[in-house]
């Protein structure tokens, strides 16, 4: 298998001629590279006038391998041929090296180049690439491959330090400047150019930093990678450049910045082909939906500005932008019925684009790479209304799109004030979240988040930035949310929503004095029975009943069936409480226009009944009209295995000491 390595461009802030003099000091031996034992010059020639110098060396390297492996291969040293071509006229040194030893079994080819920095003629750049192909090595191919790449990576990492060492040595000897080579035939012209360089040198130094951020060649420098992307090992650097080159071949000059490339590589565990596929699909998606214009053109609807409880708020202790979402205060159903699912998705994408912009800004301000943001989700007020099925479906769609197009942007997710019903929501959405992202979740139940310096929020957010709604002094510009008035519902949205909901929701009409009920037969103690319904007209009374195994209904009922007034409702209506059935949830009167959500944990197997009644006039509550009651309802039984599993998962990470920690910072 061929192993490829492509280095970033490394920058020496010294002139080319001085770097070349330092480079020559590496020969014939170099104590800074212990494996480099020595070399002999096989050829050293110059062209007429001295513009081109060609040097060929035979280099001797010590084999840094386990003793037993040395004995098996039968050598202590290996030999390489190195050919250097120095073009003094254009200030370029081309180096090519290949192995002489074991050349029939192993092929190693390395190419390097020193050249003048394109943004500053007083600096020098260095780049290299190498390939390793182990064809046959006595059955030790994998071991030799790992050993060779390890040694190569170690020696490459020393390369820049060695040049700097010899430049320092020259300075100690009083050599701080080396006269650039001058073509003897063009002495006068060269002197004029040299004078121009000296006069503009101060200006070049002042403008170098700005050029670093705009010149594509410079963006490949190791200094740039460390400053804007963070620490990468040599193979990660190589794969970053391979992905850039691959995308450039497809898209020409339209290539995302290095931070974006790195995010997609991390999302695919630095597998270049998979990262390329994921990124290519995302770039097509961005172009199709004009995502690049979103920051400039997006205008939030009025209902979002007034009722969406989320916004940016300072940063966490790692310098990541902090987004706060008070999910427990959000009227999901009201927002969707007011603006529709696509508009809510657009809001989420705008938040993601803002996050990318803020991380770039933080990187420039803080002087170190910030590629992710922090999310604080407050669940106070979360209840079963948030489990409204169309809302869950919209949330899952948003998660799917964000995961595909904004990978590795979430640094940490802090979940605070999680109520008992949260595990149900977590069960529904967690499987759609990438495992790497799930590992960044930190859960707090109750008041655990208030602990200071012991796993509380202050471990991750500076105390002065903890928001005011949590009892601190840091004011936020975040709306409190609340119920969206039905007057803001859009009729066209509501109509579309009803069509969308028909596969989940049942529509029924109930005349005065009649009732409608759903019979649910379950043998799963610990399961969770949930319901959600909208009263479209009139008033109704809702009750949840549990019927004993011994009744006639229990022996006849299927796992789930619906009955109306003329199909057995009267029989249920005359059952004796405490004998045939018991009321497991208090009866509630539901008024015209109300939305009701609820849940009941199944304690005992048997028949459970959801019952809606349109009372006779004067019974329970006065009738407001002669019209039938109308409602839409949905119910579901969540298996105990899912519910208990999610609760156990939550309990295992109730404090800040979860799998997510500052060690995940990038």
XYZ file of C-alpha atoms in Angstrom:
666
model
C 0.000 0.000 0.000
C 1.360 3.417 -0.959
C 1.491 5.972 1.862
C 1.473 9.607 0.726
C 2.590 12.633 2.695
C 2.149 16.289 1.751
C 3.508 18.902 4.135
C 2.164 22.394 4.676
C 4.382 25.258 3.560
C 6.814 26.150 6.350
C 8.020 29.736 6.571
C 11.479 30.939 7.600
C 11.541 34.659 8.322
C 14.998 34.946 6.775
C 16.223 35.714 3.233
C 16.705 32.868 0.782
C 20.500 33.301 0.553
C 20.907 33.079 4.352
C 18.693 29.977 4.517
C 20.789 28.326 1.779
C 24.002 28.937 3.738
C 22.383 27.424 6.844
C 21.148 24.453 4.780
C 24.697 23.644 3.606
C 25.765 23.309 7.240
C 23.639 20.172 7.556
C 26.309 18.257 5.655
C 28.258 16.013 5.852
C 26.782 15.140 9.277
C 24.010 16.652 11.373
C 24.012 15.947 15.143
C 20.428 17.255 15.360
C 19.286 14.254 13.264
C 20.928 11.236 14.954
C 19.818 8.792 12.235
C 21.738 10.852 9.656
C 25.208 9.253 10.027
C 26.931 10.982 7.135
C 27.173 11.425 3.377
C 29.599 11.532 0.477
C 29.381 13.871 -2.500
C 29.022 11.929 -5.742
C 28.712 14.922 -8.039
C 28.920 18.716 -7.666
C 28.613 20.769 -10.866
C 27.781 24.356 -11.794
C 26.529 25.816 -15.049
C 28.405 28.535 -16.917
C 28.083 31.727 -14.883
C 27.006 29.806 -11.752
C 23.242 30.230 -12.143
C 22.592 26.490 -11.654
C 24.360 24.200 -9.198
C 23.660 20.448 -9.167
C 24.830 18.355 -6.193
C 24.335 14.632 -5.737
C 25.038 12.902 -2.403
C 24.928 9.349 -1.083
C 23.512 9.557 2.449
C 23.950 6.964 5.181
C 21.116 6.527 7.719
C 21.000 4.433 10.844
C 18.083 1.977 11.049
C 16.109 2.852 14.179
C 14.359 -0.474 14.527
C 13.981 -3.187 17.180
C 17.065 -5.400 17.530
C 15.275 -8.537 16.269
C 14.075 -6.704 13.143
C 17.621 -5.502 12.402
C 18.829 -9.084 12.596
C 16.090 -10.301 10.256
C 16.770 -7.690 7.559
C 20.505 -8.102 8.080
C 21.602 -4.437 8.052
C 22.269 -1.622 10.495
C 22.355 1.156 7.896
C 20.422 2.133 4.764
C 21.514 4.417 1.924
C 19.675 7.173 0.102
C 20.601 9.171 -2.989
C 19.886 12.901 -2.757
C 19.949 15.167 -5.797
C 19.859 18.961 -5.264
C 19.377 21.536 -8.010
C 19.934 25.132 -6.870
C 18.592 27.758 -9.265
C 20.309 30.912 -8.020
C 18.729 33.112 -10.703
C 15.187 32.319 -9.540
C 16.096 31.614 -5.879
C 14.753 28.053 -5.835
C 16.302 24.865 -4.455
C 14.749 21.611 -5.717
C 15.595 18.432 -3.754
C 14.783 14.872 -4.759
C 15.781 11.812 -2.705
C 15.187 8.092 -3.188
C 16.333 4.928 -1.467
C 19.216 2.846 -2.736
C 18.908 0.086 -0.135
C 16.079 -2.462 -0.601
C 14.941 -0.639 -3.728
C 13.333 -3.826 -5.099
C 11.199 -4.206 -1.975
C 10.649 -0.635 -0.854
C 10.288 2.572 -2.854
C 10.720 5.870 -1.018
C 10.636 9.105 -3.001
C 10.857 12.529 -1.381
C 10.682 15.900 -3.107
C 11.371 19.215 -1.374
C 11.532 22.826 -2.480
C 12.883 26.049 -0.951
C 11.654 29.265 -2.562
C 11.169 32.960 -1.873
C 8.026 33.872 0.066
C 5.470 35.274 -2.448
C 4.337 37.963 -0.010
C 7.702 39.058 1.394
C 10.987 38.739 -0.547
C 12.890 38.722 2.744
C 11.335 35.423 3.812
C 11.809 31.867 2.570
C 9.275 29.034 2.214
C 9.790 25.281 2.330
C 7.458 22.501 1.191
C 7.833 18.758 0.737
C 5.972 15.612 -0.226
C 6.869 11.952 -0.030
C 5.570 8.541 -1.003
C 6.321 5.175 0.603
C 5.519 1.894 -1.132
C 6.467 -1.332 0.673
C 6.034 -4.107 -1.870
C 7.593 -7.097 -0.141
C 9.558 -7.151 3.086
C 9.771 -10.706 4.399
C 6.268 -10.553 5.817
C 7.014 -7.401 7.839
C 5.283 -4.980 5.455
C 2.909 -3.492 8.042
C 5.598 -3.197 10.713
C 8.041 -1.573 8.314
C 5.392 0.802 7.013
C 4.502 2.018 10.499
C 8.148 2.241 11.498
C 9.136 4.164 8.378
C 6.284 6.679 8.644
C 6.964 7.188 12.350
C 10.644 7.922 11.776
C 9.880 10.102 8.783
C 7.354 12.159 10.747
C 9.804 12.618 13.625
C 12.592 13.793 11.324
C 10.316 16.109 9.337
C 9.168 17.826 12.529
C 12.810 18.638 13.282
C 13.528 20.116 9.837
C 12.513 23.690 10.551
C 14.177 23.690 13.954
C 17.480 22.575 12.400
C 17.557 25.420 9.857
C 16.769 27.899 12.642
C 19.566 26.339 14.733
C 22.184 26.857 12.007
C 20.946 30.394 11.311
C 21.409 31.126 15.019
C 24.872 29.632 14.833
C 25.723 31.901 11.885
C 24.505 34.948 13.793
C 26.744 34.027 16.727
C 29.619 34.069 14.255
C 28.588 37.518 13.015
C 26.921 36.378 9.789
C 23.499 38.036 9.599
C 23.362 38.818 5.903
C 24.420 36.961 2.759
C 24.656 38.876 -0.485
C 22.110 37.526 -2.992
C 23.536 35.902 -6.100
C 23.930 38.319 -9.012
C 24.038 37.369 -12.667
C 27.440 38.631 -13.869
C 25.911 39.729 -17.171
C 23.272 41.874 -15.492
C 25.137 43.475 -12.594
C 23.799 46.969 -13.189
C 20.181 45.892 -13.542
C 20.452 43.714 -10.464
C 21.869 46.583 -8.385
C 18.920 48.787 -9.322
C 16.457 46.074 -8.289
C 18.304 45.509 -5.024
C 18.006 49.222 -4.214
C 14.257 49.099 -4.849
C 13.905 46.113 -2.508
C 15.775 47.902 0.287
C 13.636 51.026 -0.052
C 10.390 49.043 0.117
C 11.492 46.620 2.839
C 9.872 48.515 5.721
C 6.564 48.642 3.891
C 6.707 44.897 3.166
C 7.229 44.082 6.832
C 4.244 46.216 7.886
C 1.878 44.632 5.363
C 2.920 40.993 5.775
C 0.302 40.152 8.440
C -2.565 41.350 6.247
C -1.241 39.335 3.320
C -1.137 36.221 5.476
C -4.908 36.160 5.696
C -5.551 36.720 1.982
C -2.826 34.905 0.042
C -3.843 31.312 -0.700
C -0.261 30.075 -0.890
C 0.517 31.476 2.529
C -2.560 29.840 3.983
C -0.773 26.527 3.566
C 2.052 27.522 5.918
C 2.573 25.675 9.174
C 2.469 29.034 11.006
C -0.976 29.673 9.558
C -2.227 26.197 10.500
C -1.106 26.595 14.104
C -2.486 30.140 14.359
C -5.868 29.599 12.716
C -6.538 25.852 12.866
C -4.743 24.530 15.949
C -2.316 21.695 16.519
C -2.351 19.020 13.831
C -0.054 16.062 13.443
C 1.800 15.571 10.181
C -0.680 13.127 8.669
C -3.597 15.429 9.510
C -1.770 18.334 7.858
C -1.145 16.162 4.828
C -4.796 15.080 4.572
C -5.958 18.675 4.923
C -3.853 19.654 1.914
C -4.982 16.589 -0.037
C -8.632 17.512 0.550
C -7.956 21.119 -0.487
C -6.271 19.967 -3.699
C -9.072 17.506 -4.446
C -11.812 20.122 -3.958
C -9.815 22.643 -5.989
C -9.682 20.222 -8.904
C -13.485 20.008 -8.794
C -14.344 23.649 -8.135
C -11.353 25.686 -9.276
C -10.888 28.825 -7.196
C -14.154 28.310 -5.283
C -12.706 26.342 -2.369
C -13.921 26.685 1.246
C -11.460 27.993 3.808
C -9.152 25.646 5.669
C -11.229 25.754 8.862
C -14.228 24.409 6.918
C -12.147 21.682 5.274
C -10.831 20.658 8.677
C -14.337 20.422 10.170
C -15.453 18.004 7.462
C -12.258 15.976 7.847
C -12.836 15.658 11.586
C -16.445 14.659 10.989
C -15.199 11.768 8.850
C -12.237 10.865 11.090
C -9.739 12.270 8.563
C -10.786 9.888 5.797
C -10.229 12.160 2.803
C -12.587 10.425 0.353
C -15.507 10.412 2.798
C -14.837 14.012 3.826
C -14.727 15.019 0.159
C -18.079 13.330 -0.504
C -19.717 14.956 2.507
C -18.292 18.389 1.692
C -19.223 18.174 -1.994
C -22.850 17.383 -1.137
C -22.893 20.266 1.342
C -21.476 22.714 -1.220
C -24.184 21.689 -3.725
C -26.791 22.207 -0.991
C -25.422 25.673 -0.148
C -25.514 26.700 -3.794
C -29.015 25.315 -4.385
C -30.534 27.155 -1.433
C -28.327 30.280 -1.608
C -27.031 29.756 1.926
C -24.089 32.108 1.383
C -26.558 35.023 1.164
C -28.427 34.072 4.331
C -26.571 36.372 6.724
C -27.183 39.412 4.541
C -30.706 38.738 3.329
C -32.488 36.907 6.175
C -35.124 38.897 8.025
C -36.747 37.142 10.991
C -40.573 37.154 10.987
C -42.220 39.261 13.680
C -43.439 36.191 15.605
C -39.813 34.971 15.853
C -38.641 38.336 17.131
C -41.404 38.391 19.750
C -41.710 34.738 20.828
C -38.512 32.840 19.997
C -36.559 32.465 23.288
C -33.008 32.175 21.939
C -29.991 34.339 21.196
C -26.209 34.816 21.416
C -24.729 35.776 24.778
C -20.974 36.404 25.307
C -18.791 33.254 25.257
C -17.757 30.271 27.368
C -14.423 29.902 29.162
C -12.770 28.500 26.020
C -13.682 31.617 24.052
C -16.449 29.887 22.095
C -19.512 32.014 21.239
C -22.367 31.056 23.565
C -25.909 30.528 22.279
C -28.760 30.287 24.795
C -32.052 28.540 23.983
C -34.830 28.540 26.574
C -36.553 25.535 25.043
C -38.916 25.078 27.984
C -40.401 28.526 27.279
C -40.911 27.875 23.558
C -44.375 27.361 22.093
C -43.334 24.924 19.369
C -46.847 24.369 18.104
C -47.622 28.090 18.047
C -44.441 28.926 16.138
C -45.005 26.206 13.549
C -48.618 27.209 13.021
C -47.509 30.849 12.635
C -44.490 30.517 10.338
C -44.409 26.872 9.125
C -41.597 24.351 9.266
C -39.444 25.785 6.454
C -39.265 29.167 8.142
C -38.187 27.552 11.420
C -35.488 25.660 9.500
C -34.341 28.923 7.951
C -34.013 30.407 11.438
C -31.866 27.454 12.558
C -29.604 27.806 9.512
C -29.228 31.535 10.135
C -28.125 30.765 13.698
C -25.540 28.304 12.339
C -24.220 30.881 9.866
C -23.990 33.442 12.665
C -22.057 30.878 14.699
C -19.501 30.391 11.910
C -19.064 34.143 11.589
C -18.644 34.583 15.359
C -16.060 31.785 15.622
C -14.016 33.412 12.861
C -14.248 36.733 14.683
C -13.204 35.091 17.973
C -10.211 33.480 16.244
C -8.990 36.858 15.025
C -9.524 38.573 18.380
C -8.160 35.894 20.719
C -5.125 34.951 18.651
C -5.872 31.215 18.730
C -8.275 29.055 16.705
C -11.949 28.955 17.742
C -13.913 26.667 15.431
C -16.950 25.740 17.544
C -19.591 27.363 19.696
C -21.273 26.436 22.969
C -25.012 25.827 23.387
C -26.853 26.331 26.680
C -30.385 24.856 26.698
C -32.685 25.763 29.584
C -35.489 23.220 29.969
C -37.436 24.887 32.763
C -41.091 24.674 31.746
C -40.614 21.699 29.436
C -43.673 19.466 29.455
C -45.557 17.107 27.208
C -46.716 19.915 24.914
C -43.172 19.964 23.581
C -43.679 16.379 22.411
C -46.173 17.545 19.792
C -45.438 15.147 16.940
C -45.210 17.659 14.040
C -42.852 19.698 16.238
C -40.664 16.659 16.885
C -40.631 15.872 13.181
C -39.561 19.448 12.367
C -36.820 19.250 15.012
C -35.497 15.983 13.585
C -35.401 17.491 10.098
C -33.435 20.480 11.393
C -30.976 18.202 13.213
C -30.475 16.101 10.067
C -29.691 19.124 7.891
C -27.439 20.783 10.463
C -25.490 17.563 11.087
C -24.887 17.158 7.340
C -23.815 20.726 6.620
C -22.345 22.127 9.843
C -20.297 19.219 11.243
C -17.978 19.735 14.200
C -19.350 23.191 14.985
C -20.780 22.251 18.371
C -18.133 22.342 21.078
C -20.315 21.704 24.104
C -24.050 21.444 24.904
C -25.124 22.323 28.449
C -28.620 21.046 29.353
C -29.923 22.648 32.553
C -33.049 22.256 34.703
C -34.054 19.027 32.940
C -37.535 17.915 34.131
C -38.797 14.342 34.449
C -40.327 14.326 30.976
C -37.024 15.229 29.301
C -35.899 11.587 28.865
C -38.856 11.048 26.547
C -37.750 13.887 24.306
C -34.130 12.690 24.492
C -35.226 9.180 23.456
C -36.871 10.564 20.341
C -34.048 12.829 19.159
C -30.783 11.358 20.475
C -30.525 8.636 17.838
C -30.501 11.329 15.141
C -27.532 13.159 16.668
C -24.017 12.149 15.661
C -22.187 10.190 18.373
C -19.334 12.716 18.509
C -21.893 15.459 19.174
C -23.790 13.382 21.767
C -20.564 12.972 23.711
C -20.440 16.752 24.143
C -23.756 16.903 26.039
C -23.659 17.741 29.752
C -26.885 17.334 31.724
C -27.983 19.096 34.912
C -31.130 18.140 36.798
C -32.740 20.425 39.341
C -30.302 22.962 40.774
C -27.109 20.989 40.028
C -26.033 23.717 37.623
C -25.633 26.159 40.549
C -22.654 24.293 42.002
C -19.521 26.439 41.793
C -16.153 24.905 40.947
C -17.625 21.437 41.393
C -19.185 20.481 38.091
C -21.596 23.421 37.836
C -22.062 25.892 34.997
C -19.220 28.033 36.341
C -16.819 25.289 35.252
C -17.648 26.152 31.649
C -19.031 29.705 31.691
C -17.491 32.617 33.553
C -19.640 33.525 36.542
C -20.084 37.059 35.215
C -21.630 35.691 31.994
C -24.177 33.312 33.553
C -27.518 34.823 32.455
C -29.855 36.802 34.659
C -32.755 34.338 34.406
C -30.538 31.910 36.356
C -30.139 34.384 39.213
C -27.033 36.253 38.039
C -26.479 39.832 36.892
C -25.617 39.240 33.222
C -28.480 40.644 31.183
C -29.517 38.847 27.997
C -31.325 40.147 24.935
C -33.379 36.980 24.716
C -37.168 36.965 24.532
C -38.989 35.072 27.278
C -41.018 33.057 24.788
C -44.490 32.157 25.941
C -47.648 31.073 24.146
C -48.032 32.439 20.625
C -51.520 34.006 20.302
C -53.769 32.087 17.935
C -54.485 35.403 16.221
C -50.975 35.122 14.724
C -51.649 31.702 13.207
C -51.602 31.790 9.419
C -54.617 30.157 7.836
C -52.620 28.805 4.909
C -50.075 27.358 7.341
C -52.780 25.836 9.502
C -54.402 24.263 6.459
C -51.121 22.794 5.290
C -50.368 21.645 8.796
C -53.683 19.811 9.041
C -52.923 17.891 5.841
C -49.503 17.091 7.206
C -50.982 15.887 10.478
C -53.697 13.623 9.069
C -51.383 10.633 9.104
C -50.830 11.151 12.828
C -53.938 12.916 14.114
C -57.522 11.725 14.156
C -60.386 14.200 13.604
C -63.675 13.506 15.382
C -67.020 15.177 16.132
C -68.979 14.429 19.317
C -72.664 15.334 19.767
C -74.150 16.506 23.083
C -74.300 13.790 25.684
C -72.056 11.486 23.697
C -68.438 10.465 24.094
C -65.526 9.031 22.152
C -62.881 6.770 23.575
C -59.723 4.884 22.567
C -59.056 1.478 24.117
C -55.404 0.566 24.611
C -54.408 -2.928 25.712
C -50.837 -3.131 27.066
C -48.801 -5.740 28.932
C -45.747 -3.483 29.317
C -45.461 -2.055 32.871
C -43.335 1.074 32.816
C -44.425 2.054 29.313
C -45.413 5.666 28.742
C -48.847 6.609 27.410
C -48.850 10.072 25.789
C -51.610 12.136 24.225
C -52.002 15.440 22.435
C -55.234 17.004 21.193
C -56.647 20.329 20.000
C -60.221 21.327 20.794
C -61.395 22.899 17.549
C -64.976 23.683 18.692
C -67.102 23.581 21.850
C -65.976 22.257 25.253
C -65.108 18.662 26.124
C -64.243 16.681 29.221
C -61.193 14.418 29.019
C -60.505 11.435 31.274
C -57.960 8.591 31.419
C -59.308 5.288 32.791
C -57.772 1.938 33.678
C -59.965 -1.184 33.402
C -59.293 -4.416 35.270
C -58.355 -7.678 33.537
C -61.519 -9.421 34.747
C -64.062 -7.323 32.878
C -65.775 -8.382 29.692
C -64.132 -5.548 27.785
C -60.672 -6.749 28.768
C -61.270 -10.128 27.159
C -62.671 -8.624 23.965
C -60.481 -5.603 23.375
C -57.701 -5.652 20.811
C -54.387 -3.940 21.664
C -55.805 -0.640 20.427
C -59.262 0.208 19.135
C -61.535 3.212 18.933
C -65.181 3.374 19.930
C -67.774 6.098 19.606
C -71.064 6.554 21.418
C -72.967 3.898 19.485
C -70.318 1.143 19.760
C -70.186 0.376 23.419
C -69.687 3.771 24.990
C -72.841 3.460 27.107
C -71.529 0.278 28.645
C -68.395 2.013 29.720
C -70.359 4.982 30.956
C -72.230 2.898 33.545
C -69.243 0.997 34.886
C -68.844 1.177 38.612
C -65.790 3.123 39.670
C -63.483 0.992 41.834
C -65.005 -2.206 40.478
C -64.882 -2.174 36.672
C -62.509 0.775 36.215
C -60.558 3.443 38.018
C -59.695 6.989 37.036
C -55.871 7.182 36.741
C -55.717 10.879 35.753
C -58.052 13.623 37.010
C -60.835 14.660 34.612
C -60.182 18.008 32.985
C -62.508 20.424 31.232
C -61.014 21.507 27.920
C -62.321 24.707 26.386
C -62.807 25.762 22.806
C -59.392 26.489 21.168
C -57.235 24.838 23.827
C -54.323 22.471 23.152
C -53.826 19.687 25.677
C -50.817 17.413 26.107
C -50.218 14.819 28.793
C -48.597 11.582 29.832
C -49.230 8.613 32.126
C -46.735 5.960 33.205
C -48.301 2.508 32.911
C -48.182 0.949 36.388
C -50.104 -2.261 35.716
C -50.877 -4.219 32.534
C -54.419 -4.167 31.254
C -56.876 -1.915 29.424
C -56.389 1.859 29.402
C -58.997 4.202 27.999
C -58.681 7.756 26.656
C -62.169 9.282 26.825
C -63.564 12.554 25.451
C -67.121 13.578 26.374
C -69.389 16.326 25.118
C -71.543 16.805 28.244
C -75.290 17.290 28.257
C -76.479 20.810 28.984
C -76.098 21.479 32.665
C -73.848 18.469 33.241
C -70.373 19.397 34.498
C -70.433 22.695 32.587
C -72.996 24.751 30.698
C -73.378 24.200 26.971
C -72.337 27.174 24.866
C -74.073 26.133 21.674
C -75.924 23.314 19.983
C -72.946 22.479 17.759
C -71.070 19.246 18.023
C -67.679 19.296 19.696
C -64.789 18.876 17.283
C -61.236 17.896 18.081
C -58.041 16.416 16.630
C -56.065 13.973 18.742
C -52.937 11.857 18.684
C -51.751 9.230 21.179
C -48.759 6.927 21.458
C -47.393 4.289 23.820
C -43.603 4.554 24.267
C -42.154 1.140 25.228
C -40.714 0.845 28.723
C -37.335 -0.215 27.315
C -37.009 3.141 25.526
C -38.339 5.202 28.391
C -36.314 3.520 31.128
C -33.232 3.491 28.974
C -33.444 7.206 28.385
C -34.009 7.877 32.080
C -30.987 5.776 33.013
C -28.970 7.597 30.367
C -30.010 10.909 31.834
C -29.266 9.843 35.400
C -25.780 8.721 34.410
C -24.859 12.237 33.324
C -26.857 14.460 35.643
C -23.861 16.576 36.613
C -21.109 18.402 34.812
C -18.818 15.395 35.176
C -20.163 13.688 32.075
C -18.308 12.390 29.031
C -18.079 15.928 27.724
C -15.259 18.018 29.120
C -12.861 20.759 28.224
C -10.597 18.120 26.734
C -12.928 18.061 23.753
C -11.995 21.659 22.966
C -10.413 22.302 19.602
